[in-house]
Short mmCIF file of C-alpha atoms in Angstrom, two decimals:
data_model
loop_
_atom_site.label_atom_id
_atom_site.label_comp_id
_atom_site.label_asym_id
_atom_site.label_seq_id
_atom_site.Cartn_x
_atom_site.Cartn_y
_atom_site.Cartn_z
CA UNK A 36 181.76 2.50 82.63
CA UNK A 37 180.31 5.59 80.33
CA UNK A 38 183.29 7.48 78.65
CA UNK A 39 183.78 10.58 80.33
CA UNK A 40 183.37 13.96 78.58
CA UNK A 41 186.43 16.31 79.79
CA UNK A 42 186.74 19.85 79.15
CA UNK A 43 190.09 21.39 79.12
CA UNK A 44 189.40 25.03 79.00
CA UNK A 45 192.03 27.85 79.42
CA UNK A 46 191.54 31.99 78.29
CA UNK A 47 191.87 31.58 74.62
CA UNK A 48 191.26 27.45 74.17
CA UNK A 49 194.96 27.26 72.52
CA UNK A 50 198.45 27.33 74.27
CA UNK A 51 197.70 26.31 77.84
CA UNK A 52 194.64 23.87 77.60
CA UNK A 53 197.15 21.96 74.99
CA UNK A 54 199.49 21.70 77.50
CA UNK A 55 197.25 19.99 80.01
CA UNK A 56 195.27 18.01 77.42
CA UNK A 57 198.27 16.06 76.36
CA UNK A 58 198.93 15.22 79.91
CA UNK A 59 195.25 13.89 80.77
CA UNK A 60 195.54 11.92 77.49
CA UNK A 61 198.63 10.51 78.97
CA UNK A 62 196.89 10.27 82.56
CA UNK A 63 194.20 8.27 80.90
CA UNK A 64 196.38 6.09 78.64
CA UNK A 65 198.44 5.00 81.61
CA UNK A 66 195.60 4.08 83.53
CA UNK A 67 193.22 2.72 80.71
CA UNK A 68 190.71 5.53 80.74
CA UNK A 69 188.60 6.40 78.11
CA UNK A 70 187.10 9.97 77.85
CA UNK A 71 186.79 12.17 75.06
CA UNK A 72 188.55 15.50 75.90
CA UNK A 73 187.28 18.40 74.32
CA UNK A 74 190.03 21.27 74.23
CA UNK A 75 187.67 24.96 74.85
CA UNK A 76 188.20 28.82 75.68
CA UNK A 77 186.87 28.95 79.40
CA UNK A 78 184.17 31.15 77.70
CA UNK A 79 182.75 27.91 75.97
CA UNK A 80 181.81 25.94 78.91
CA UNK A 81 178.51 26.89 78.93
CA UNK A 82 177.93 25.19 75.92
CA UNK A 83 178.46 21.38 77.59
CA UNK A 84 176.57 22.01 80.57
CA UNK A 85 174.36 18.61 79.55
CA UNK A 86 177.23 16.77 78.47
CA UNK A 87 180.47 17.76 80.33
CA UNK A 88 181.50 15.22 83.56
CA UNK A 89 184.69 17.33 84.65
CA UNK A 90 186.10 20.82 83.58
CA UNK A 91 190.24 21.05 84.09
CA UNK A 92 190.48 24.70 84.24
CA UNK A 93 194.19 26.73 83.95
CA UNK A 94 192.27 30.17 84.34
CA UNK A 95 190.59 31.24 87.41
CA UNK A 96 186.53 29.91 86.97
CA UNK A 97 183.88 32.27 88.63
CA UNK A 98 180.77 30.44 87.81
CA UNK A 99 178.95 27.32 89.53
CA UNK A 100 178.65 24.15 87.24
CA UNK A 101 177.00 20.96 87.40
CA UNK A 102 180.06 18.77 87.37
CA UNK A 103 183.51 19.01 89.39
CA UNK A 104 186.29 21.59 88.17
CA UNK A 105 189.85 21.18 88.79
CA UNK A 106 192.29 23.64 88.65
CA UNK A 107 194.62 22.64 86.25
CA UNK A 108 197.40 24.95 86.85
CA UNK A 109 199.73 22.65 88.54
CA UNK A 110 200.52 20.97 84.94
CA UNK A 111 202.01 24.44 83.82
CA UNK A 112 204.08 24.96 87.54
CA UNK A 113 204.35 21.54 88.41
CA UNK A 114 203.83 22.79 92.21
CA UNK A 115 201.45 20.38 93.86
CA UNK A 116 201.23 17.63 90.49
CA UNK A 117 200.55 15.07 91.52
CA UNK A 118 197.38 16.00 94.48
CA UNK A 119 195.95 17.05 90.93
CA UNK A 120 196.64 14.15 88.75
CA UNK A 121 195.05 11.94 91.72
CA UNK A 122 192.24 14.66 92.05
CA UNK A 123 191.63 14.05 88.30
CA UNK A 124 192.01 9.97 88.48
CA UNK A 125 189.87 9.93 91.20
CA UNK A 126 186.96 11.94 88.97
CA UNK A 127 187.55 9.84 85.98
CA UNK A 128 186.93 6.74 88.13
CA UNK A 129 183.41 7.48 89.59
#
């Protein structure tokens, strides 16, 4: 299977997006993943349109892209978890 390229994006690519980075890493650990997760302001996505497989997003996304995004808000509230760590797994699989 070809690693998967992740983006973790969030308003200013620092507090949130670490947050939820560390927990993919663990998602991906656990379940013997490999994918290289690249930590971004939401304003960068544009720049891995060719090379991105999945955006995890904790800011609200109002574009179209070429691969799946997940809202990644639940990792910060906790409120509905674990529909996105399976929403994630399940991307990371295909």
């Amino acid at each position: 299977m070809k690693k998967k390229q992740v983006l973790v994006a969030c308003g200013a690519g620092i507090a949130t997006s670490t947050v939820v980075n560390n927990a993919i890493e663990e998602i991906c650990r656990a379940n013997g993943i490999q994918c290289d997760l690249v930590q971004i302001k939401i304003t960068e996505v544009g720049s891995y349109l060719d090379t991105a497989d999945l955006l995890i997003s904790t800011t609200i996304v109002q574009k179209e892209y070429p691969f799946p995004v997940i809202n990644g808000r639940a990792f910060l509230t906790g409120i509905g978890l674990d529909d996105v760590k399976k929403q994630i797994l399940e991307e990371l699989k295909k």
